Amino acid sequence: MEKVILETHERFVPVSNPFGEKNDDYTIDNVFVFERGKIYGVICEHGGGGESISLLLSNQVPREEEKVYFDNQEVDSFTVGQAGWYMGKSLYSGRLIKREITLRMAMKYAVNRYHKYKSIEEMAEDFVLEPGIWDYGLSRSCHWVKWRASLAIGYASNRIIYCFPWMNTLLFYDCLINSSVFRFFKRFKEEGLIVILPTSRRENVEGVVDEIIQIHCPRFERVVTDNEYFKEHF
């Protein structure tokens, strides 16, 4: 698989992100292409469709009319879920009664199933994850540790597409700098992985990404003073 194609259509996509926010993300008819070995910045306002790209390419929300293609071959949600990784999400065990698992459990599962690392100690050393945090879930970890730990688990699980949630400028800066996740991006590119960074401003991603995708959504380009009702009654 050399490229990923996502077709979106007009609808509201329910969002529940690692920051505890619950809202709707508005998508329009569009086609997005992501090539392996590249980092992408997706620019839009909050709720303007950037979060939906990450959610759909990590199988975090049910698809409706959206379609995903790997090298022009349409793939199902399960296949997308095996390739995509939604950054920062808490991890749970059980189907009927969900319980958050610890970082130690998540690392052990990834090591035993995918064999990218020989041990959780090797994995933790690679991503600078101190033993003191291993017995906590991601929801109880500080944000700086959470991003690096999430990246490590996805990488150890052989994921290809790393999908970050939409972040404003403050969150984006803190995520990349304070967690040091940017230090792994060069390796990811060399290994043919894809990183998707939805955010609010081009300045946030310039010099970091290979390509910038600007989402132009009519609903987010309206101006109050252009409205006829406003002109009549103001």
mmCIF file of N, CA and C in Angstrom, residues 114-202:
data_model
loop_
_atom_site.group_PDB
_atom_site.id
_atom_site.type_symbol
_atom_site.label_atom_id
_atom_site.label_comp_id
_atom_site.label_asym_id
_atom_site.label_seq_id
_atom_site.Cartn_x
_atom_site.Cartn_y
_atom_site.Cartn_z
ATOM 1 N N TYR A 114 2.670 -8.444 18.129
ATOM 2 C CA TYR A 114 3.255 -7.947 16.881
ATOM 3 C C TYR A 114 4.767 -8.161 16.781
ATOM 4 N N HIS A 115 5.439 -8.398 17.895
ATOM 5 C CA HIS A 115 6.858 -8.776 17.903
ATOM 6 C C HIS A 115 7.784 -7.743 17.265
ATOM 7 N N LYS A 116 7.378 -6.473 17.330
ATOM 8 C CA LYS A 116 8.281 -5.432 16.824
ATOM 9 C C LYS A 116 9.424 -5.197 17.802
ATOM 10 N N TYR A 117 9.147 -5.417 19.071
ATOM 11 C CA TYR A 117 10.149 -5.321 20.119
ATOM 12 C C TYR A 117 10.258 -6.664 20.835
ATOM 13 N N LYS A 118 11.410 -6.907 21.427
ATOM 14 C CA LYS A 118 11.620 -8.160 22.156
ATOM 15 C C LYS A 118 11.026 -8.102 23.560
ATOM 16 N N SER A 119 10.888 -6.895 24.110
ATOM 17 C CA SER A 119 10.382 -6.751 25.479
ATOM 18 C C SER A 119 9.775 -5.370 25.657
ATOM 19 N N ILE A 120 8.973 -5.224 26.719
ATOM 20 C CA ILE A 120 8.404 -3.908 26.991
ATOM 21 C C ILE A 120 9.500 -2.947 27.450
ATOM 22 N N GLU A 121 10.550 -3.471 28.030
ATOM 23 C CA GLU A 121 11.667 -2.622 28.446
ATOM 24 C C GLU A 121 12.347 -1.992 27.230
ATOM 25 N N GLU A 122 12.517 -2.777 26.175
ATOM 26 C CA GLU A 122 13.123 -2.258 24.949
ATOM 27 C C GLU A 122 12.228 -1.194 24.313
ATOM 28 N N MET A 123 10.952 -1.476 24.302
ATOM 29 C CA MET A 123 9.981 -0.540 23.748
ATOM 30 C C MET A 123 9.954 0.758 24.546
ATOM 31 N N ALA A 124 9.935 0.639 25.875
ATOM 32 C CA ALA A 124 9.887 1.820 26.728
ATOM 33 C C ALA A 124 11.156 2.658 26.593
ATOM 34 N N GLU A 125 12.273 2.006 26.447
ATOM 35 C CA GLU A 125 13.533 2.729 26.279
ATOM 36 C C GLU A 125 13.537 3.510 24.962
ATOM 37 N N ASP A 126 12.982 2.912 23.926
ATOM 38 C CA ASP A 126 12.956 3.556 22.615
ATOM 39 C C ASP A 126 12.151 4.853 22.651
ATOM 40 N N PHE A 127 11.053 4.853 23.415
ATOM 41 C CA PHE A 127 10.177 6.024 23.457
ATOM 42 C C PHE A 127 10.279 6.798 24.778
ATOM 43 N N VAL A 128 11.297 6.506 25.560
ATOM 44 C CA VAL A 128 11.565 7.221 26.814
ATOM 45 C C VAL A 128 10.325 7.216 27.713
ATOM 46 N N LEU A 129 9.870 6.020 28.061
ATOM 47 C CA LEU A 129 8.722 5.857 28.946
ATOM 48 C C LEU A 129 9.218 5.270 30.267
ATOM 49 N N GLU A 130 9.268 6.102 31.279
ATOM 50 C CA GLU A 130 9.812 5.695 32.575
ATOM 51 C C GLU A 130 8.925 4.650 33.241
ATOM 52 N N PRO A 131 9.518 3.671 33.938
ATOM 53 C CA PRO A 131 8.732 2.611 34.606
ATOM 54 C C PRO A 131 7.676 3.135 35.568
ATOM 55 N N GLY A 132 7.884 4.316 36.117
ATOM 56 C CA GLY A 132 6.932 4.867 37.072
ATOM 57 C C GLY A 132 5.556 5.146 36.501
ATOM 58 N N ILE A 133 5.424 5.207 35.191
ATOM 59 C CA ILE A 133 4.121 5.503 34.573
ATOM 60 C C ILE A 133 3.462 4.253 33.986
ATOM 61 N N TRP A 134 4.131 3.135 34.024
ATOM 62 C CA TRP A 134 3.633 1.939 33.349
ATOM 63 C C TRP A 134 2.324 1.416 33.932
ATOM 64 N N ASP A 135 2.069 1.655 35.202
ATOM 65 C CA ASP A 135 0.886 1.087 35.847
ATOM 66 C C ASP A 135 -0.299 2.046 35.890
ATOM 67 N N TYR A 136 -0.280 3.022 35.001
ATOM 68 C CA TYR A 136 -1.394 3.955 34.861
ATOM 69 C C TYR A 136 -1.937 3.893 33.435
ATOM 70 N N GLY A 137 -3.242 4.152 33.308
ATOM 71 C CA GLY A 137 -3.842 4.256 31.987
ATOM 72 C C GLY A 137 -3.509 5.590 31.357
ATOM 73 N N LEU A 138 -3.728 5.710 30.047
ATOM 74 C CA LEU A 138 -3.402 6.970 29.372
ATOM 75 C C LEU A 138 -4.238 8.127 29.887
ATOM 76 N N SER A 139 -5.470 7.848 30.329
ATOM 77 C CA SER A 139 -6.318 8.927 30.829
ATOM 78 C C SER A 139 -5.775 9.537 32.117
ATOM 79 N N ARG A 140 -4.933 8.797 32.830
ATOM 80 C CA ARG A 140 -4.373 9.275 34.093
ATOM 81 C C ARG A 140 -2.933 9.770 33.929
ATOM 82 N N SER A 141 -2.445 9.736 32.702
ATOM 83 C CA SER A 141 -1.092 10.217 32.435
ATOM 84 C C SER A 141 -1.141 11.694 32.061
ATOM 85 N N CYS A 142 -0.088 12.424 32.360
ATOM 86 C CA CYS A 142 -0.045 13.818 31.925
ATOM 87 C C CYS A 142 0.007 13.852 30.410
ATOM 88 N N HIS A 143 -0.433 14.973 29.835
ATOM 89 C CA HIS A 143 -0.551 15.051 28.381
ATOM 90 C C HIS A 143 0.773 14.767 27.677
ATOM 91 N N TRP A 144 1.879 15.207 28.279
ATOM 92 C CA TRP A 144 3.158 15.063 27.592
ATOM 93 C C TRP A 144 3.526 13.583 27.480
ATOM 94 N N VAL A 145 3.266 12.822 28.543
ATOM 95 C CA VAL A 145 3.540 11.392 28.517
ATOM 96 C C VAL A 145 2.527 10.673 27.633
ATOM 97 N N LYS A 146 1.278 11.113 27.687
ATOM 98 C CA LYS A 146 0.206 10.450 26.938
ATOM 99 C C LYS A 146 0.520 10.365 25.450
ATOM 100 N N TRP A 147 0.971 11.472 24.853
ATOM 101 C CA TRP A 147 1.219 11.473 23.410
ATOM 102 C C TRP A 147 2.354 10.523 23.040
ATOM 103 N N ARG A 148 3.415 10.551 23.830
ATOM 104 C CA ARG A 148 4.559 9.686 23.532
ATOM 105 C C ARG A 148 4.211 8.218 23.751
ATOM 106 N N ALA A 149 3.458 7.933 24.806
ATOM 107 C CA ALA A 149 3.046 6.556 25.083
ATOM 108 C C ALA A 149 2.100 6.049 23.998
ATOM 109 N N SER A 150 1.185 6.889 23.583
ATOM 110 C CA SER A 150 0.246 6.495 22.532
ATOM 111 C C SER A 150 0.980 6.223 21.231
ATOM 112 N N LEU A 151 1.928 7.078 20.908
ATOM 113 C CA LEU A 151 2.726 6.882 19.706
ATOM 114 C C LEU A 151 3.480 5.556 19.771
ATOM 115 N N ALA A 152 4.023 5.248 20.947
ATOM 116 C CA ALA A 152 4.785 4.015 21.128
ATOM 117 C C ALA A 152 3.914 2.780 20.924
ATOM 118 N N ILE A 153 2.714 2.793 21.492
ATOM 119 C CA ILE A 153 1.818 1.641 21.377
ATOM 120 C C ILE A 153 1.387 1.440 19.927
ATOM 121 N N GLY A 154 1.065 2.529 19.237
ATOM 122 C CA GLY A 154 0.699 2.416 17.827
ATOM 123 C C GLY A 154 1.837 1.880 16.985
ATOM 124 N N TYR A 155 3.030 2.377 17.257
ATOM 125 C CA TYR A 155 4.205 1.942 16.500
ATOM 126 C C TYR A 155 4.500 0.470 16.761
ATOM 127 N N ALA A 156 4.430 0.059 18.021
ATOM 128 C CA ALA A 156 4.683 -1.343 18.371
ATOM 129 C C ALA A 156 3.599 -2.259 17.811
ATOM 130 N N SER A 157 2.438 -1.681 17.488
ATOM 131 C CA SER A 157 1.331 -2.450 16.923
ATOM 132 C C SER A 157 1.317 -2.425 15.399
ATOM 133 N N ASN A 158 2.414 -1.946 14.812
ATOM 134 C CA ASN A 158 2.592 -1.943 13.344
ATOM 135 C C ASN A 158 1.561 -1.099 12.603
ATOM 136 N N ARG A 159 1.098 -0.028 13.227
ATOM 137 C CA ARG A 159 0.160 0.851 12.531
ATOM 138 C C ARG A 159 0.901 1.682 11.487
ATOM 139 N N ILE A 160 0.171 2.114 10.470
ATOM 140 C CA ILE A 160 0.757 2.855 9.356
ATOM 141 C C ILE A 160 0.353 4.329 9.369
ATOM 142 N N ILE A 161 -0.898 4.612 9.750
ATOM 143 C CA ILE A 161 -1.439 5.971 9.693
ATOM 144 C C ILE A 161 -1.634 6.494 11.111
ATOM 145 N N TYR A 162 -0.917 7.543 11.480
ATOM 146 C CA TYR A 162 -0.983 8.101 12.831
ATOM 147 C C TYR A 162 -1.806 9.384 12.795
ATOM 148 N N CYS A 163 -3.005 9.303 13.375
ATOM 149 C CA CYS A 163 -3.997 10.365 13.253
ATOM 150 C C CYS A 163 -4.126 11.136 14.561
ATOM 151 N N PHE A 164 -3.667 12.363 14.568
ATOM 152 C CA PHE A 164 -3.798 13.207 15.753
ATOM 153 C C PHE A 164 -5.172 13.870 15.770
ATOM 154 N N PRO A 165 -5.692 14.185 16.960
ATOM 155 C CA PRO A 165 -6.936 14.961 17.023
ATOM 156 C C PRO A 165 -6.680 16.393 16.581
ATOM 157 N N TRP A 166 -7.756 17.106 16.236
ATOM 158 C CA TRP A 166 -7.607 18.527 15.907
ATOM 159 C C TRP A 166 -7.140 19.268 17.150
ATOM 160 N N MET A 167 -6.171 20.167 16.966
ATOM 161 C CA MET A 167 -5.628 20.930 18.089
ATOM 162 C C MET A 167 -5.507 22.405 17.727
ATOM 163 N N ASN A 168 -5.844 23.260 18.699
ATOM 164 C CA ASN A 168 -5.590 24.682 18.490
ATOM 165 C C ASN A 168 -4.093 24.949 18.657
ATOM 166 N N THR A 169 -3.687 26.173 18.489
ATOM 167 C CA THR A 169 -2.255 26.496 18.493
ATOM 168 C C THR A 169 -1.580 26.137 19.815
ATOM 169 N N LEU A 170 -2.238 26.433 20.931
ATOM 170 C CA LEU A 170 -1.650 26.138 22.239
ATOM 171 C C LEU A 170 -1.462 24.636 22.428
ATOM 172 N N LEU A 171 -2.499 23.863 22.165
ATOM 173 C CA LEU A 171 -2.426 22.412 22.335
ATOM 174 C C LEU A 171 -1.432 21.789 21.368
ATOM 175 N N PHE A 172 -1.397 22.304 20.146
ATOM 176 C CA PHE A 172 -0.492 21.768 19.135
ATOM 177 C C PHE A 172 0.965 21.953 19.552
ATOM 178 N N TYR A 173 1.283 23.153 19.996
ATOM 179 C CA TYR A 173 2.659 23.443 20.427
ATOM 180 C C TYR A 173 3.049 22.552 21.605
ATOM 181 N N ASP A 174 2.163 22.472 22.594
ATOM 182 C CA ASP A 174 2.451 21.660 23.770
ATOM 183 C C ASP A 174 2.594 20.188 23.412
ATOM 184 N N CYS A 175 1.732 19.703 22.523
ATOM 185 C CA CYS A 175 1.777 18.301 22.130
ATOM 186 C C CYS A 175 3.108 17.957 21.476
ATOM 187 N N LEU A 176 3.519 18.744 20.501
ATOM 188 C CA LEU A 176 4.744 18.416 19.769
ATOM 189 C C LEU A 176 6.001 18.673 20.584
ATOM 190 N N ILE A 177 6.047 19.804 21.282
ATOM 191 C CA ILE A 177 7.279 20.181 21.976
ATOM 192 C C ILE A 177 7.405 19.498 23.337
ATOM 193 N N ASN A 178 6.395 19.636 24.181
ATOM 194 C CA ASN A 178 6.508 19.112 25.541
ATOM 195 C C ASN A 178 6.535 17.590 25.593
ATOM 196 N N SER A 179 5.903 16.929 24.636
ATOM 197 C CA SER A 179 5.932 15.463 24.622
ATOM 198 C C SER A 179 7.088 14.929 23.776
ATOM 199 N N SER A 180 7.683 15.805 22.973
ATOM 200 C CA SER A 180 8.803 15.435 22.092
ATOM 201 C C SER A 180 8.426 14.417 21.014
ATOM 202 N N VAL A 181 7.156 14.321 20.659
ATOM 203 C CA VAL A 181 6.781 13.345 19.628
ATOM 204 C C VAL A 181 7.407 13.682 18.271
ATOM 205 N N PHE A 182 7.714 14.966 18.063
ATOM 206 C CA PHE A 182 8.295 15.365 16.781
ATOM 207 C C PHE A 182 9.628 14.657 16.527
ATOM 208 N N ARG A 183 10.300 14.223 17.592
ATOM 209 C CA ARG A 183 11.606 13.568 17.439
ATOM 210 C C ARG A 183 11.498 12.230 16.709
ATOM 211 N N PHE A 184 10.292 11.668 16.651
ATOM 212 C CA PHE A 184 10.105 10.374 16.001
ATOM 213 C C PHE A 184 9.605 10.506 14.561
ATOM 214 N N PHE A 185 9.274 11.713 14.150
ATOM 215 C CA PHE A 185 8.668 11.892 12.832
ATOM 216 C C PHE A 185 9.616 11.520 11.691
ATOM 217 N N LYS A 186 10.890 11.863 11.821
ATOM 218 C CA LYS A 186 11.844 11.542 10.754
ATOM 219 C C LYS A 186 11.937 10.034 10.555
ATOM 220 N N ARG A 187 11.994 9.283 11.659
ATOM 221 C CA ARG A 187 12.029 7.826 11.556
ATOM 222 C C ARG A 187 10.752 7.290 10.899
ATOM 223 N N PHE A 188 9.637 7.858 11.287
ATOM 224 C CA PHE A 188 8.363 7.399 10.718
ATOM 225 C C PHE A 188 8.337 7.616 9.201
ATOM 226 N N LYS A 189 8.835 8.766 8.768
ATOM 227 C CA LYS A 189 8.882 9.042 7.338
ATOM 228 C C LYS A 189 9.783 8.040 6.621
ATOM 229 N N GLU A 190 10.931 7.781 7.205
ATOM 230 C CA GLU A 190 11.882 6.846 6.593
ATOM 231 C C GLU A 190 11.306 5.436 6.489
ATOM 232 N N GLU A 191 10.407 5.092 7.413
ATOM 233 C CA GLU A 191 9.801 3.768 7.404
ATOM 234 C C GLU A 191 8.489 3.724 6.615
ATOM 235 N N GLY A 192 8.166 4.829 5.950
ATOM 236 C CA GLY A 192 6.985 4.842 5.091
ATOM 237 C C GLY A 192 5.672 5.004 5.820
ATOM 238 N N LEU A 193 5.689 5.587 7.006
ATOM 239 C CA LEU A 193 4.466 5.792 7.772
ATOM 240 C C LEU A 193 3.864 7.161 7.445
ATOM 241 N N ILE A 194 2.611 7.325 7.794
ATOM 242 C CA ILE A 194 1.876 8.565 7.526
ATOM 243 C C ILE A 194 1.491 9.211 8.846
ATOM 244 N N VAL A 195 1.717 10.516 8.963
ATOM 245 C CA VAL A 195 1.312 11.270 10.151
ATOM 246 C C VAL A 195 0.375 12.384 9.701
ATOM 247 N N ILE A 196 -0.775 12.488 10.376
ATOM 248 C CA ILE A 196 -1.780 13.500 10.031
ATOM 249 C C ILE A 196 -1.977 14.421 11.230
ATOM 250 N N LEU A 197 -1.770 15.731 11.017
ATOM 251 C CA LEU A 197 -1.809 16.720 12.093
ATOM 252 C C LEU A 197 -2.858 17.792 11.788
ATOM 253 N N PRO A 198 -4.094 17.619 12.240
ATOM 254 C CA PRO A 198 -5.119 18.662 12.036
ATOM 255 C C PRO A 198 -4.950 19.783 13.058
ATOM 256 N N THR A 199 -4.982 21.017 12.594
ATOM 257 C CA THR A 199 -4.802 22.150 13.507
ATOM 258 C C THR A 199 -5.437 23.399 12.915
ATOM 259 N N SER A 200 -5.272 24.510 13.612
ATOM 260 C CA SER A 200 -6.004 25.726 13.272
ATOM 261 C C SER A 200 -5.274 26.672 12.327
ATOM 262 N N ARG A 201 -3.940 26.632 12.292
ATOM 263 C CA ARG A 201 -3.179 27.611 11.508
ATOM 264 C C ARG A 201 -2.072 26.947 10.712
ATOM 265 N N ARG A 202 -1.812 27.501 9.531
ATOM 266 C CA ARG A 202 -0.716 27.010 8.704
ATOM 267 C C ARG A 202 0.620 27.172 9.415
#
